[in-house]
Amino acid sequence: NAGVTQTPKFQVLKTGQSMTLQCAQDMNHEYMSWYRQDPGMGLRLIHYSVGAGITDQGEVPNGYNVSRSTTEDFPLRLLSAAPSQTSVYFCASSYSASAREQYFGPGTRLTVT
Amino acid sequence: EDQVTQSPEALRLQEGESSSLNCSYTVSGLRGLFWYRQDPGKGPEFLFTLYSAGEEKEKERLKATLTKKESFLHITAPKPEDSATYLCAAAVTGGGNKLTFGTGTQLKVEL
């Protein structure tokens, strides 16, 4: 099992550009989520999904879109990048949508100039 | 508003010097309290889940405990390879698997 994989590992964008961060898991997990990690702020939830075709907003959803067409994949789209979106992004997955341990990917470090 | 606070922010220990990290939580109803370890440049790695006050879990030199207001991560006779940032997070009633994270304790264990 590869677990949770994320691509790319690093990305630099100019303000206004769009891009998609990829996330995939091979554990047949129902629940997937996206977090961002900023210094001094802890991990904050952006969007999550409790199964294919079902997504919902987390704490900081503005400027981001998600979709979940398969169980395995949960891409995060930045519509028009802003410097405030400079962060490290982590995807996570869990067996179910109840309070169960989540397994994190290695992260994508994004810089918006 | 649900809140998770970790202390200290940073901790320096000598190898073999036991200590505890604190995670206090103010949440509407706790469903689960999670501990993760994060190494520089990596994603958080799951350590423990605690579900009710009085529960304890152990793994090698680490033991996590839970009360009604806080959780402790006890590190016994730490080694340099235990150096990492330790994160705690809470899942709350009605929140499904959404986690509220603390900002972490950065632990450095020196020879």
PDB file of C-alpha atoms in Angstrom:
ATOM      1  CA  ASN A   1       0.000   0.000   0.000  1.00  0.00           C
ATOM      2  CA  ALA A   2       1.288   3.440  -0.922  1.00  0.00           C
ATOM      3  CA  GLY A   3      -1.084   5.031   1.627  1.00  0.00           C
ATOM      4  CA  VAL A   4      -1.906   8.672   0.870  1.00  0.00           C
ATOM      5  CA  THR A   5       0.036  10.249  -1.978  1.00  0.00           C
ATOM      6  CA  GLN A   6       0.162  13.910  -2.979  1.00  0.00           C
ATOM      7  CA  THR A   7       1.544  15.681  -6.022  1.00  0.00           C
ATOM      8  CA  PRO A   8       3.339  17.938  -6.593  1.00  0.00           C
ATOM      9  CA  LYS A   9       5.672  18.167  -3.614  1.00  0.00           C
ATOM     10  CA  PHE A  10       6.531  21.820  -4.315  1.00  0.00           C
ATOM     11  CA  GLN A  11       4.820  24.452  -6.441  1.00  0.00           C
ATOM     12  CA  VAL A  12       5.333  28.157  -7.106  1.00  0.00           C
ATOM     13  CA  LEU A  13       2.443  30.130  -8.595  1.00  0.00           C
ATOM     14  CA  LYS A  14       1.925  33.737  -9.591  1.00  0.00           C
ATOM     15  CA  THR A  15      -1.038  35.645  -8.176  1.00  0.00           C
ATOM     16  CA  GLY A  16      -4.153  34.891 -10.216  1.00  0.00           C
ATOM     17  CA  GLN A  17      -2.993  31.535 -11.590  1.00  0.00           C
ATOM     18  CA  SER A  18      -5.019  28.410 -10.967  1.00  0.00           C
ATOM     19  CA  MET A  19      -3.851  24.900 -10.229  1.00  0.00           C
ATOM     20  CA  THR A  20      -4.919  21.532  -8.847  1.00  0.00           C
ATOM     21  CA  LEU A  21      -3.243  19.706  -5.994  1.00  0.00           C
ATOM     22  CA  GLN A  22      -3.633  15.968  -6.400  1.00  0.00           C
ATOM     23  CA  CYS A  23      -4.389  13.497  -3.612  1.00  0.00           C
ATOM     24  CA  ALA A  24      -4.933   9.760  -3.876  1.00  0.00           C
ATOM     25  CA  GLN A  25      -5.294   6.910  -1.386  1.00  0.00           C
ATOM     26  CA  ASP A  26      -5.255   3.163  -1.948  1.00  0.00           C
ATOM     27  CA  MET A  27      -6.769   2.073   1.382  1.00  0.00           C
ATOM     28  CA  ASN A  28     -10.421   2.191   0.262  1.00  0.00           C
ATOM     29  CA  HIS A  29     -11.096   4.918   2.821  1.00  0.00           C
ATOM     30  CA  GLU A  30     -14.499   6.634   2.804  1.00  0.00           C
ATOM     31  CA  TYR A  31     -13.397   9.887   4.373  1.00  0.00           C
ATOM     32  CA  MET A  32     -10.874  12.295   2.831  1.00  0.00           C
ATOM     33  CA  SER A  33      -9.935  15.817   3.791  1.00  0.00           C
ATOM     34  CA  TRP A  34      -7.649  18.729   2.986  1.00  0.00           C
ATOM     35  CA  TYR A  35      -5.812  20.798   5.604  1.00  0.00           C
ATOM     36  CA  ARG A  36      -3.456  23.715   5.384  1.00  0.00           C
ATOM     37  CA  GLN A  37      -0.645  24.258   7.862  1.00  0.00           C
ATOM     38  CA  ASP A  38       0.688  27.729   8.589  1.00  0.00           C
ATOM     39  CA  PRO A  39       3.298  28.707  11.198  1.00  0.00           C
ATOM     40  CA  GLY A  40       1.767  29.325  14.617  1.00  0.00           C
ATOM     41  CA  MET A  41      -1.744  28.395  13.475  1.00  0.00           C
ATOM     42  CA  GLY A  42      -1.947  24.634  13.493  1.00  0.00           C
ATOM     43  CA  LEU A  43      -3.636  22.561  10.822  1.00  0.00           C
ATOM     44  CA  ARG A  44      -6.928  23.982   9.556  1.00  0.00           C
ATOM     45  CA  LEU A  45      -9.556  22.062   7.632  1.00  0.00           C
ATOM     46  CA  ILE A  46     -10.330  23.356   4.122  1.00  0.00           C
ATOM     47  CA  HIS A  47     -12.778  20.804   2.649  1.00  0.00           C
ATOM     48  CA  TYR A  48     -13.723  17.224   3.327  1.00  0.00           C
ATOM     49  CA  SER A  49     -15.605  14.343   1.755  1.00  0.00           C
ATOM     50  CA  VAL A  50     -17.502  11.495   3.419  1.00  0.00           C
ATOM     51  CA  GLY A  51     -17.679   9.451   0.218  1.00  0.00           C
ATOM     52  CA  ALA A  52     -17.648   9.619  -3.564  1.00  0.00           C
ATOM     53  CA  GLY A  53     -19.903  12.409  -4.801  1.00  0.00           C
ATOM     54  CA  ILE A  54     -20.203  14.068  -1.365  1.00  0.00           C
ATOM     55  CA  THR A  55     -18.125  17.064  -0.282  1.00  0.00           C
ATOM     56  CA  ASP A  56     -18.496  19.790   2.298  1.00  0.00           C
ATOM     57  CA  GLN A  57     -16.716  22.880   3.572  1.00  0.00           C
ATOM     58  CA  GLY A  58     -14.368  23.026   6.504  1.00  0.00           C
ATOM     59  CA  GLU A  59     -13.071  25.971   8.478  1.00  0.00           C
ATOM     60  CA  VAL A  60     -11.248  27.864   5.676  1.00  0.00           C
ATOM     61  CA  PRO A  61     -12.886  26.966   2.313  1.00  0.00           C
ATOM     62  CA  ASN A  62     -12.732  30.310   0.500  1.00  0.00           C
ATOM     63  CA  GLY A  63     -10.677  30.254  -2.698  1.00  0.00           C
ATOM     64  CA  TYR A  64     -10.666  26.453  -2.944  1.00  0.00           C
ATOM     65  CA  ASN A  65     -12.819  23.895  -4.749  1.00  0.00           C
ATOM     66  CA  VAL A  66     -12.982  20.125  -4.400  1.00  0.00           C
ATOM     67  CA  SER A  67     -14.742  17.216  -6.052  1.00  0.00           C
ATOM     68  CA  ARG A  68     -14.791  13.490  -5.358  1.00  0.00           C
ATOM     69  CA  SER A  69     -15.705  11.409  -8.386  1.00  0.00           C
ATOM     70  CA  THR A  70     -13.970   8.241  -7.137  1.00  0.00           C
ATOM     71  CA  THR A  71     -13.214   6.759  -3.711  1.00  0.00           C
ATOM     72  CA  GLU A  72      -9.475   7.021  -4.362  1.00  0.00           C
ATOM     73  CA  ASP A  73      -9.010  10.618  -5.521  1.00  0.00           C
ATOM     74  CA  PHE A  74      -9.723  13.971  -3.896  1.00  0.00           C
ATOM     75  CA  PRO A  75      -8.164  16.893  -5.827  1.00  0.00           C
ATOM     76  CA  LEU A  76      -8.015  20.423  -4.416  1.00  0.00           C
ATOM     77  CA  ARG A  77      -8.370  23.281  -6.896  1.00  0.00           C
ATOM     78  CA  LEU A  78      -7.115  26.801  -6.331  1.00  0.00           C
ATOM     79  CA  LEU A  79      -9.262  29.008  -8.529  1.00  0.00           C
ATOM     80  CA  SER A  80      -7.205  32.229  -8.550  1.00  0.00           C
ATOM     81  CA  ALA A  81      -4.144  31.976  -6.334  1.00  0.00           C
ATOM     82  CA  ALA A  82      -3.419  34.700  -3.774  1.00  0.00           C
ATOM     83  CA  PRO A  83      -0.326  35.238  -1.580  1.00  0.00           C
ATOM     84  CA  SER A  84      -2.495  34.375   1.463  1.00  0.00           C
ATOM     85  CA  GLN A  85      -2.713  30.823   0.075  1.00  0.00           C
ATOM     86  CA  THR A  86       1.032  30.316   0.532  1.00  0.00           C
ATOM     87  CA  SER A  87       1.079  27.333   2.861  1.00  0.00           C
ATOM     88  CA  VAL A  88       1.765  23.629   3.211  1.00  0.00           C
ATOM     89  CA  TYR A  89      -1.220  21.532   2.159  1.00  0.00           C
ATOM     90  CA  PHE A  90      -1.945  18.093   3.543  1.00  0.00           C
ATOM     91  CA  CYS A  91      -4.445  15.543   2.357  1.00  0.00           C
ATOM     92  CA  ALA A  92      -5.695  12.941   4.826  1.00  0.00           C
ATOM     93  CA  SER A  93      -7.952   9.909   4.716  1.00  0.00           C
ATOM     94  CA  SER A  94      -9.825   7.800   7.243  1.00  0.00           C
ATOM     95  CA  TYR A  95     -11.756   4.531   7.230  1.00  0.00           C
ATOM     96  CA  SER A  96     -14.989   6.285   8.149  1.00  0.00           C
ATOM     97  CA  ALA A  97     -16.529   9.681   8.811  1.00  0.00           C
ATOM     98  CA  SER A  98     -16.836   9.075  12.552  1.00  0.00           C
ATOM     99  CA  ALA A  99     -14.064  10.007  14.983  1.00  0.00           C
ATOM    100  CA  ARG A 100     -11.390   7.710  13.610  1.00  0.00           C
ATOM    101  CA  GLU A 101      -7.682   8.199  13.052  1.00  0.00           C
ATOM    102  CA  GLN A 102      -6.740   9.972   9.842  1.00  0.00           C
ATOM    103  CA  TYR A 103      -3.664   9.162   7.760  1.00  0.00           C
ATOM    104  CA  PHE A 104      -1.852  12.069   6.203  1.00  0.00           C
ATOM    105  CA  GLY A 105       0.015  12.442   2.944  1.00  0.00           C
ATOM    106  CA  PRO A 106       3.511  13.965   2.692  1.00  0.00           C
ATOM    107  CA  GLY A 107       2.236  17.446   1.838  1.00  0.00           C
ATOM    108  CA  THR A 108       2.536  20.018  -0.949  1.00  0.00           C
ATOM    109  CA  ARG A 109       4.458  23.213  -0.235  1.00  0.00           C
ATOM    110  CA  LEU A 110       2.848  26.040  -2.222  1.00  0.00           C
ATOM    111  CA  THR A 111       4.265  29.525  -2.660  1.00  0.00           C
ATOM    112  CA  VAL A 112       2.208  32.259  -4.332  1.00  0.00           C
ATOM    113  CA  THR A 113       4.164  35.325  -5.433  1.00  0.00           C
TER     114      THR A 113
ATOM    115  CA  GLU B   1     -15.815  27.914  19.702  1.00  0.00           C
ATOM    116  CA  ASP B   2     -13.861  24.680  19.987  1.00  0.00           C
ATOM    117  CA  GLN B   3     -10.268  25.199  21.066  1.00  0.00           C
ATOM    118  CA  VAL B   4      -7.206  23.012  21.574  1.00  0.00           C
ATOM    119  CA  THR B   5      -4.130  24.435  23.313  1.00  0.00           C
ATOM    120  CA  GLN B   6      -0.770  22.732  23.630  1.00  0.00           C
ATOM    121  CA  SER B   7       2.051  23.510  26.025  1.00  0.00           C
ATOM    122  CA  PRO B   8       4.891  24.066  26.113  1.00  0.00           C
ATOM    123  CA  GLU B   9       5.516  25.379  22.593  1.00  0.00           C
ATOM    124  CA  ALA B  10       9.026  23.934  22.667  1.00  0.00           C
ATOM    125  CA  LEU B  11      10.816  21.536  24.980  1.00  0.00           C
ATOM    126  CA  ARG B  12      14.461  20.548  25.167  1.00  0.00           C
ATOM    127  CA  LEU B  13      15.364  17.339  27.031  1.00  0.00           C
ATOM    128  CA  GLN B  14      18.503  15.395  27.661  1.00  0.00           C
ATOM    129  CA  GLU B  15      18.451  11.777  26.546  1.00  0.00           C
ATOM    130  CA  GLY B  16      16.811   9.751  29.318  1.00  0.00           C
ATOM    131  CA  GLU B  17      15.108  12.777  30.913  1.00  0.00           C
ATOM    132  CA  SER B  18      11.379  11.954  31.125  1.00  0.00           C
ATOM    133  CA  SER B  19       8.736  14.659  30.728  1.00  0.00           C
ATOM    134  CA  SER B  20       5.133  15.336  29.699  1.00  0.00           C
ATOM    135  CA  LEU B  21       3.464  17.394  26.998  1.00  0.00           C
ATOM    136  CA  ASN B  22       0.090  18.957  27.699  1.00  0.00           C
ATOM    137  CA  CYS B  23      -2.980  19.316  25.483  1.00  0.00           C
ATOM    138  CA  SER B  24      -5.953  21.140  27.011  1.00  0.00           C
ATOM    139  CA  TYR B  25      -9.232  21.288  25.142  1.00  0.00           C
ATOM    140  CA  THR B  26     -12.401  23.353  25.350  1.00  0.00           C
ATOM    141  CA  VAL B  27     -14.912  21.720  23.039  1.00  0.00           C
ATOM    142  CA  SER B  28     -18.664  21.278  22.881  1.00  0.00           C
ATOM    143  CA  GLY B  29     -18.490  17.495  23.297  1.00  0.00           C
ATOM    144  CA  LEU B  30     -15.403  15.349  22.834  1.00  0.00           C
ATOM    145  CA  ARG B  31     -15.734  12.337  20.531  1.00  0.00           C
ATOM    146  CA  GLY B  32     -12.020  11.583  20.295  1.00  0.00           C
ATOM    147  CA  LEU B  33      -8.624  13.055  21.192  1.00  0.00           C
ATOM    148  CA  PHE B  34      -5.803  12.309  18.757  1.00  0.00           C
ATOM    149  CA  TRP B  35      -2.026  12.528  19.058  1.00  0.00           C
ATOM    150  CA  TYR B  36       0.219  12.827  16.012  1.00  0.00           C
ATOM    151  CA  ARG B  37       3.958  13.086  15.506  1.00  0.00           C
ATOM    152  CA  GLN B  38       5.293  15.323  12.725  1.00  0.00           C
ATOM    153  CA  ASP B  39       8.887  15.284  11.485  1.00  0.00           C
ATOM    154  CA  PRO B  40      10.234  18.286   9.527  1.00  0.00           C
ATOM    155  CA  GLY B  41       9.012  18.303   5.922  1.00  0.00           C
ATOM    156  CA  LYS B  42       6.657  15.350   6.474  1.00  0.00           C
ATOM    157  CA  GLY B  43       2.968  14.818   7.100  1.00  0.00           C
ATOM    158  CA  PRO B  44       1.611  14.080  10.596  1.00  0.00           C
ATOM    159  CA  GLU B  45       1.936  10.431  11.637  1.00  0.00           C
ATOM    160  CA  PHE B  46      -0.854   8.955  13.762  1.00  0.00           C
ATOM    161  CA  LEU B  47       0.101   7.862  17.291  1.00  0.00           C
ATOM    162  CA  PHE B  48      -2.980   7.443  19.521  1.00  0.00           C
ATOM    163  CA  THR B  49      -6.707   7.971  19.839  1.00  0.00           C
ATOM    164  CA  LEU B  50      -8.349   8.376  23.257  1.00  0.00           C
ATOM    165  CA  TYR B  51     -12.115   8.325  23.561  1.00  0.00           C
ATOM    166  CA  SER B  52     -13.007   8.689  27.241  1.00  0.00           C
ATOM    167  CA  ALA B  53     -11.614  10.174  30.450  1.00  0.00           C
ATOM    168  CA  GLY B  54      -9.346   7.742  32.260  1.00  0.00           C
ATOM    169  CA  GLU B  55      -8.239   6.010  29.082  1.00  0.00           C
ATOM    170  CA  GLU B  56      -4.513   5.412  28.550  1.00  0.00           C
ATOM    171  CA  LYS B  57      -2.572   4.143  25.541  1.00  0.00           C
ATOM    172  CA  GLU B  58       1.104   3.231  25.223  1.00  0.00           C
ATOM    173  CA  LYS B  59       3.578   2.788  22.423  1.00  0.00           C
ATOM    174  CA  GLU B  60       7.258   2.247  23.148  1.00  0.00           C
ATOM    175  CA  ARG B  61       8.419   5.272  25.215  1.00  0.00           C
ATOM    176  CA  LEU B  62       5.149   7.179  24.776  1.00  0.00           C
ATOM    177  CA  LYS B  63       2.033   7.045  26.911  1.00  0.00           C
ATOM    178  CA  ALA B  64      -1.069   9.154  26.302  1.00  0.00           C
ATOM    179  CA  THR B  65      -3.673   9.829  28.986  1.00  0.00           C
ATOM    180  CA  LEU B  66      -6.997  11.669  28.954  1.00  0.00           C
ATOM    181  CA  THR B  67      -9.007  13.593  31.562  1.00  0.00           C
ATOM    182  CA  LYS B  68     -12.197  15.602  31.092  1.00  0.00           C
ATOM    183  CA  LYS B  69     -10.229  18.763  30.275  1.00  0.00           C
ATOM    184  CA  GLU B  70      -6.806  17.726  29.034  1.00  0.00           C
ATOM    185  CA  SER B  71      -4.571  15.056  27.657  1.00  0.00           C
ATOM    186  CA  PHE B  72      -0.936  14.328  28.439  1.00  0.00           C
ATOM    187  CA  LEU B  73       1.711  12.698  26.329  1.00  0.00           C
ATOM    188  CA  HIS B  74       4.299  11.234  28.681  1.00  0.00           C
ATOM    189  CA  ILE B  75       7.718  10.493  27.244  1.00  0.00           C
ATOM    190  CA  THR B  76       9.803   8.086  29.312  1.00  0.00           C
ATOM    191  CA  ALA B  77      13.591   7.989  28.884  1.00  0.00           C
ATOM    192  CA  PRO B  78      13.480   9.759  25.508  1.00  0.00           C
ATOM    193  CA  LYS B  79      16.051   9.213  22.775  1.00  0.00           C
ATOM    194  CA  PRO B  80      17.218  11.663  20.089  1.00  0.00           C
ATOM    195  CA  GLU B  81      14.996   9.901  17.534  1.00  0.00           C
ATOM    196  CA  ASP B  82      11.953  11.038  19.546  1.00  0.00           C
ATOM    197  CA  SER B  83      12.719  14.618  18.458  1.00  0.00           C
ATOM    198  CA  ALA B  84       9.731  15.880  16.468  1.00  0.00           C
ATOM    199  CA  THR B  85       6.700  18.125  16.755  1.00  0.00           C
ATOM    200  CA  TYR B  86       3.827  16.475  18.606  1.00  0.00           C
ATOM    201  CA  LEU B  87       0.313  17.570  17.645  1.00  0.00           C
ATOM    202  CA  CYS B  88      -2.937  16.915  19.399  1.00  0.00           C
ATOM    203  CA  ALA B  89      -6.382  17.263  17.849  1.00  0.00           C
ATOM    204  CA  ALA B  90      -9.998  16.902  18.952  1.00  0.00           C
ATOM    205  CA  ALA B  91     -13.023  15.518  17.145  1.00  0.00           C
ATOM    206  CA  VAL B  92     -16.285  16.826  18.572  1.00  0.00           C
ATOM    207  CA  THR B  93     -19.883  15.659  18.815  1.00  0.00           C
ATOM    208  CA  GLY B  94     -21.731  16.354  15.593  1.00  0.00           C
ATOM    209  CA  GLY B  95     -18.480  17.162  13.813  1.00  0.00           C
ATOM    210  CA  GLY B  96     -17.932  13.782  12.229  1.00  0.00           C
ATOM    211  CA  ASN B  97     -14.227  13.377  11.609  1.00  0.00           C
ATOM    212  CA  LYS B  98     -13.400  17.091  11.416  1.00  0.00           C
ATOM    213  CA  LEU B  99     -10.395  17.737  13.643  1.00  0.00           C
ATOM    214  CA  THR B 100      -9.478  20.863  15.594  1.00  0.00           C
ATOM    215  CA  PHE B 101      -5.696  20.917  15.987  1.00  0.00           C
ATOM    216  CA  GLY B 102      -3.429  22.520  18.532  1.00  0.00           C
ATOM    217  CA  THR B 103      -0.306  24.305  17.353  1.00  0.00           C
ATOM    218  CA  GLY B 104       2.028  21.571  18.572  1.00  0.00           C
ATOM    219  CA  THR B 105       4.957  21.066  20.926  1.00  0.00           C
ATOM    220  CA  GLN B 106       8.383  20.979  19.293  1.00  0.00           C
ATOM    221  CA  LEU B 107      10.481  18.434  21.194  1.00  0.00           C
ATOM    222  CA  LYS B 108      14.253  18.191  20.919  1.00  0.00           C
ATOM    223  CA  VAL B 109      16.097  15.398  22.693  1.00  0.00           C
ATOM    224  CA  GLU B 110      19.851  15.867  23.004  1.00  0.00           C
ATOM    225  CA  LEU B 111      22.630  13.398  23.765  1.00  0.00           C
TER     226      LEU B 111
END
